CSV table of C-alpha atoms in Angstrom, one decimal:
chain,number,residue,atom,x,y,z
B,1,THR,CA,-5.9,60.6,28.3
B,2,SER,CA,-7.5,61.1,24.9
B,3,ILE,CA,-10.4,59.1,23.5
B,4,THR,CA,-9.5,57.2,20.3
B,5,SER,CA,-12.1,56.2,17.7
B,6,ALA,CA,-11.7,53.4,15.3
B,7,LYS,CA,-13.5,50.6,13.4
B,8,ILE,CA,-12.7,46.9,13.4
B,9,GLN,CA,-14.3,44.1,11.4
B,10,VAL,CA,-16.3,41.6,13.6
B,11,ASN,CA,-18.7,39.0,12.3
B,12,GLY,CA,-18.8,40.5,8.8
B,13,VAL,CA,-19.5,44.1,9.9
B,14,HIS,CA,-17.3,47.1,10.7
B,15,LEU,CA,-18.0,48.0,14.3
B,16,HIS,CA,-17.1,51.5,15.6
B,17,TYR,CA,-15.8,51.9,19.1
B,18,GLN,CA,-14.2,54.5,21.3
B,19,GLN,CA,-11.4,53.7,23.7
B,20,THR,CA,-9.8,55.6,26.6
B,21,GLY,CA,-7.6,54.9,29.6
B,22,GLU,CA,-4.7,52.5,30.2
B,23,GLY,CA,-5.8,50.5,33.3
B,24,ASN,CA,-5.5,46.7,33.5
B,25,HIS,CA,-9.3,46.3,34.0
B,26,ALA,CA,-11.1,46.5,30.6
B,27,VAL,CA,-14.7,47.7,30.7
B,28,LEU,CA,-17.2,47.6,27.8
B,29,LEU,CA,-20.0,50.2,27.8
B,30,LEU,CA,-23.1,48.9,26.0
B,31,PRO,CA,-25.6,51.6,24.8
B,32,GLY,CA,-29.4,51.6,24.7
B,33,MET,CA,-31.8,51.7,21.7
B,34,LEU,CA,-30.5,53.9,18.9
B,35,GLY,CA,-27.5,54.6,21.1
B,36,SER,CA,-23.8,54.9,20.6
B,37,GLY,CA,-20.7,55.5,22.7
B,38,GLN,CA,-20.8,59.2,21.8
B,39,THR,CA,-24.5,59.8,22.6
B,40,ASP,CA,-24.9,57.5,25.6
B,41,PHE,CA,-21.6,57.5,27.6
B,42,GLY,CA,-20.0,61.0,27.5
B,43,PRO,CA,-19.5,61.3,31.3
B,44,GLN,CA,-18.2,57.8,31.6
B,45,LEU,CA,-15.7,58.1,28.7
B,46,LYS,CA,-14.6,61.4,30.1
B,47,SER,CA,-14.4,60.8,33.9
B,48,MET,CA,-14.0,57.1,34.7
B,49,ASN,CA,-10.6,56.4,36.3
B,50,LYS,CA,-8.2,56.1,33.4
B,51,LYS,CA,-5.4,54.6,35.6
B,52,LEU,CA,-7.6,51.7,36.8
B,53,PHE,CA,-9.6,51.1,33.7
B,54,THR,CA,-9.4,50.8,29.9
B,55,VAL,CA,-12.9,51.9,28.9
B,56,VAL,CA,-14.4,50.9,25.5
B,57,ALA,CA,-17.8,52.1,24.3
B,58,TRP,CA,-19.1,50.4,21.2
B,59,ASP,CA,-21.8,51.2,18.6
B,60,PRO,CA,-23.8,48.0,17.9
B,61,ARG,CA,-24.4,47.2,14.3
B,62,GLY,CA,-26.8,49.6,12.6
B,63,TYR,CA,-26.3,52.2,15.3
B,64,GLY,CA,-24.0,55.2,15.7
B,65,LYS,CA,-21.1,54.9,13.3
B,66,SER,CA,-21.5,51.1,12.8
B,67,ILE,CA,-23.6,51.8,9.7
B,68,PRO,CA,-23.8,50.0,7.2
B,69,PRO,CA,-25.6,47.7,7.7
B,70,SER,CA,-28.9,49.4,8.5
B,71,ARG,CA,-30.3,48.3,11.9
B,72,ASP,CA,-32.9,45.5,11.9
B,73,PHE,CA,-34.6,43.6,14.7
B,74,PRO,CA,-34.8,39.9,14.1
B,75,ILE,CA,-36.1,37.9,17.1
B,76,ASP,CA,-32.5,37.1,18.1
B,77,PHE,CA,-31.1,40.7,17.9
B,78,PHE,CA,-30.1,40.7,21.5
B,79,GLU,CA,-28.1,37.5,21.1
B,80,ARG,CA,-26.5,38.9,17.9
B,81,ASP,CA,-25.5,42.0,19.8
B,82,ALA,CA,-24.1,39.9,22.7
B,83,LYS,CA,-21.9,37.9,20.3
B,84,ASP,CA,-20.8,41.0,18.4
B,85,ALA,CA,-19.9,42.8,21.7
B,86,VAL,CA,-17.9,39.8,23.1
B,87,ASP,CA,-16.2,39.2,19.7
B,88,LEU,CA,-15.3,42.9,19.5
B,89,MET,CA,-13.5,42.8,22.8
B,90,GLN,CA,-11.6,39.7,21.8
B,91,ALA,CA,-10.6,41.3,18.5
B,92,LEU,CA,-9.2,44.1,20.6
B,93,LYS,CA,-7.2,41.5,22.5
B,94,PHE,CA,-8.9,41.8,25.9
B,95,LYS,CA,-8.9,38.4,27.4
B,96,LYS,CA,-11.3,39.2,30.2
B,97,PHE,CA,-13.5,42.3,30.7
B,98,SER,CA,-16.4,43.8,32.6
B,99,LEU,CA,-19.7,44.9,31.1
B,100,LEU,CA,-21.7,48.0,31.8
B,101,GLY,CA,-25.0,47.8,30.0
B,102,TRP,CA,-27.8,50.4,29.8
B,103,SER,CA,-31.4,49.6,28.8
B,104,ASP,CA,-31.1,47.4,25.6
B,105,GLY,CA,-27.4,47.3,26.3
B,106,GLY,CA,-28.2,45.9,29.7
B,107,ILE,CA,-30.2,43.0,28.2
B,108,THR,CA,-27.3,42.4,25.8
B,109,ALA,CA,-24.9,42.4,28.7
B,110,LEU,CA,-27.0,39.9,30.7
B,111,ILE,CA,-27.0,37.5,27.7
B,112,ALA,CA,-23.3,37.9,27.2
B,113,ALA,CA,-22.5,37.3,30.8
B,114,ALA,CA,-24.6,34.1,30.8
B,115,LYS,CA,-23.3,32.8,27.5
B,116,TYR,CA,-19.6,33.6,27.9
B,117,PRO,CA,-19.0,33.2,31.6
B,118,THR,CA,-15.2,32.7,31.4
B,119,LEU,CA,-14.7,36.1,29.6
B,120,ILE,CA,-16.8,38.3,31.9
B,121,HIS,CA,-15.2,39.7,35.0
B,122,LYS,CA,-18.0,41.8,36.5
B,123,LEU,CA,-21.4,43.0,35.3
B,124,VAL,CA,-23.4,46.3,35.9
B,125,VAL,CA,-26.9,46.8,34.4
B,126,TRP,CA,-29.4,49.6,34.7
B,127,GLY,CA,-32.7,50.3,32.9
B,128,ALA,CA,-32.8,46.6,31.7
B,129,ASN,CA,-35.6,44.0,31.5
B,130,VAL,CA,-35.7,40.3,30.7
B,131,SER,CA,-39.3,40.1,29.7
B,132,VAL,CA,-41.9,42.3,28.0
B,133,THR,CA,-45.4,42.8,29.5
B,134,GLN,CA,-48.4,44.3,27.9
B,135,GLU,CA,-47.8,47.4,30.1
B,136,ASP,CA,-44.3,47.6,28.6
B,137,VAL,CA,-45.7,47.5,25.1
B,138,ARG,CA,-48.0,50.4,26.0
B,139,ILE,CA,-44.9,52.3,27.3
B,140,TYR,CA,-43.0,51.6,24.1
B,141,ASN,CA,-45.8,52.7,21.9
B,142,GLY,CA,-45.7,56.0,23.8
B,143,ILE,CA,-42.2,56.7,22.4
B,144,ARG,CA,-42.9,55.3,18.8
B,145,ASP,CA,-43.3,58.8,17.3
B,146,VAL,CA,-40.0,60.5,17.8
B,147,SER,CA,-41.5,63.9,16.9
B,148,LYS,CA,-43.1,63.8,20.4
B,149,TRP,CA,-39.7,63.3,22.2
B,150,SER,CA,-38.1,66.1,24.2
B,151,GLU,CA,-35.8,68.3,22.1
B,152,LYS,CA,-32.9,67.4,24.5
B,153,VAL,CA,-33.1,63.7,23.9
B,154,LYS,CA,-34.0,64.0,20.2
B,155,LYS,CA,-31.3,66.4,19.1
B,156,PRO,CA,-28.1,64.3,19.4
B,157,LEU,CA,-29.9,61.4,17.7
B,158,GLU,CA,-31.2,63.5,14.9
B,159,GLU,CA,-27.7,64.9,14.4
B,160,MET,CA,-26.2,61.4,14.4
B,161,TYR,CA,-28.7,59.7,12.1
B,162,GLY,CA,-30.7,62.3,10.2
B,163,HIS,CA,-34.5,62.5,10.9
B,164,LYS,CA,-35.6,59.7,8.5
B,165,TYR,CA,-33.3,56.9,9.8
B,166,PHE,CA,-33.9,57.9,13.4
B,167,ALA,CA,-37.7,57.9,13.1
B,168,GLU,CA,-37.9,54.7,11.1
B,169,THR,CA,-35.4,52.8,13.3
B,170,CYS,CA,-37.3,53.8,16.4
B,171,GLU,CA,-40.6,52.4,14.9
B,172,ALA,CA,-38.8,49.2,13.9
B,173,TRP,CA,-37.4,48.9,17.4
B,174,VAL,CA,-40.9,49.3,19.0
B,175,ASP,CA,-42.2,46.6,16.7
B,176,GLY,CA,-39.2,44.4,17.3
B,177,ILE,CA,-39.2,44.5,21.1
B,178,SER,CA,-43.0,44.3,21.3
B,179,ARG,CA,-42.9,40.8,19.6
B,180,PHE,CA,-41.5,39.4,22.9
B,181,ALA,CA,-44.8,40.1,24.6
B,182,GLU,CA,-46.4,37.4,22.4
B,183,ARG,CA,-44.2,34.7,24.0
B,184,SER,CA,-45.2,32.9,27.2
B,185,ASP,CA,-44.1,35.1,30.1
B,186,GLY,CA,-43.1,37.8,27.5
B,187,ASN,CA,-39.7,36.2,27.8
B,188,ILE,CA,-36.5,37.7,26.4
B,189,CYS,CA,-33.8,35.9,28.3
B,190,GLN,CA,-35.2,35.0,31.8
B,191,GLU,CA,-33.9,31.4,31.6
B,192,LEU,CA,-30.3,32.7,31.3
B,193,LEU,CA,-30.1,34.6,34.6
B,194,PRO,CA,-29.2,31.6,36.7
B,195,ASP,CA,-26.2,31.0,34.4
B,196,ILE,CA,-24.7,34.4,35.3
B,197,LYS,CA,-21.8,33.6,37.7
B,198,CYS,CA,-19.9,36.9,37.8
B,199,PRO,CA,-20.4,39.6,40.5
B,200,THR,CA,-23.4,41.6,39.3
B,201,PHE,CA,-24.6,45.1,40.3
B,202,ILE,CA,-28.1,46.2,39.3
B,203,ILE,CA,-28.9,49.9,39.5
B,204,HIS,CA,-32.5,51.2,39.1
B,205,GLY,CA,-33.9,54.7,39.0
B,206,GLU,CA,-37.1,54.8,41.0
B,207,LYS,CA,-38.5,57.4,38.6
B,208,ASP,CA,-37.7,55.5,35.4
B,209,PRO,CA,-40.7,56.1,33.1
B,210,LEU,CA,-39.6,53.4,30.6
B,211,VAL,CA,-38.7,50.4,32.8
B,212,PRO,CA,-40.9,49.7,35.9
B,213,ARG,CA,-39.0,48.6,39.0
B,214,ALA,CA,-40.4,45.0,38.9
B,215,HIS,CA,-38.0,44.3,36.1
B,216,ALA,CA,-34.9,45.3,38.2
B,217,ASP,CA,-36.3,43.2,41.2
B,218,TYR,CA,-36.7,40.2,38.9
B,219,ILE,CA,-33.1,40.4,37.7
B,220,HIS,CA,-31.8,40.9,41.2
B,221,LYS,CA,-33.8,37.9,42.5
B,222,HIS,CA,-32.6,35.5,39.8
B,223,ILE,CA,-28.9,36.3,39.7
B,224,LYS,CA,-27.4,34.7,42.7
B,225,GLY,CA,-25.5,37.0,45.0
B,226,SER,CA,-26.3,40.2,42.9
B,227,ARG,CA,-26.4,43.6,44.5
B,228,MET,CA,-29.1,46.2,43.9
B,229,LEU,CA,-29.0,50.0,44.3
B,230,LEU,CA,-32.1,52.1,44.0
B,231,MET,CA,-31.6,55.8,43.1
B,232,PRO,CA,-34.7,57.6,44.4
B,233,GLU,CA,-34.4,60.5,41.9
B,234,GLY,CA,-33.0,58.5,39.0
B,235,LYS,CA,-34.8,58.2,35.8
B,236,HIS,CA,-33.9,56.0,32.8
B,237,ASN,CA,-30.7,58.0,32.0
B,238,LEU,CA,-29.5,58.1,35.6
B,239,HIS,CA,-25.8,57.5,34.5
B,240,LEU,CA,-26.0,60.9,32.6
B,241,ARG,CA,-28.1,62.9,35.0
B,242,PHE,CA,-26.3,61.7,38.2
B,243,ALA,CA,-23.0,60.8,36.4
B,244,GLU,CA,-20.7,61.6,39.4
B,245,GLU,CA,-22.6,59.3,41.8
B,246,PHE,CA,-23.1,56.7,39.2
B,247,ASN,CA,-19.4,56.6,38.2
B,248,ARG,CA,-18.3,56.4,41.9
B,249,GLN,CA,-20.7,53.5,42.7
B,250,VAL,CA,-19.7,51.6,39.6
B,251,GLU,CA,-15.9,52.2,40.1
B,252,ASP,CA,-16.2,51.0,43.8
B,253,PHE,CA,-18.0,47.8,42.6
B,254,LEU,CA,-15.5,47.1,39.8
B,255,GLN,CA,-12.4,47.3,42.0
């Protein structure tokens, strides 16, 4: 089946999304920092089971093709994204749906699952964290300067945004997410985890250079009945690098 692209007005902004498949089970893919459906979920849009699932990948406000507005990072940006994501799916007339969230999208998905429990069927997160430590801030500052990124990671984002917007938004993200470290416990949304009632699957790449394993362990421990899978060779982008295994594991869980 083909992949359609469209925009829909949600909460005062025009959000871009891609959609494919005709299954009864709707699934929303939530991208990471600076990400979009196009840059972050190619293998999922292409290869997830189109008969079982209707797959939607969105571009959060200020990312991908959901510009304008320009992206900003107020202290509640994850909550704002969670509301946008849920309202987008409702605008598309999905009564209930599952969330697949990567990195920042994983944090957004956790918040959405906690705050809108009647709407979320199942939840899969990877590369996510619910607090920010001083060690995390050090890691984030290591990616602040996009000119030091590998060509492979940098290229699609530069093509999407142009160098200036890409570089400035990355810096703004580092500043925005680092602010959580000033809170007690570096808290982003730890207190919400016990409110997540849907079946939850946490995947962690043991070689993830951006998100230490302690974050995945914490999420697993605080969501009752959640499952965790460790991928020994997985890095931050394990769903791209090991797309076949990732898709299989996720589809098995969602069924």
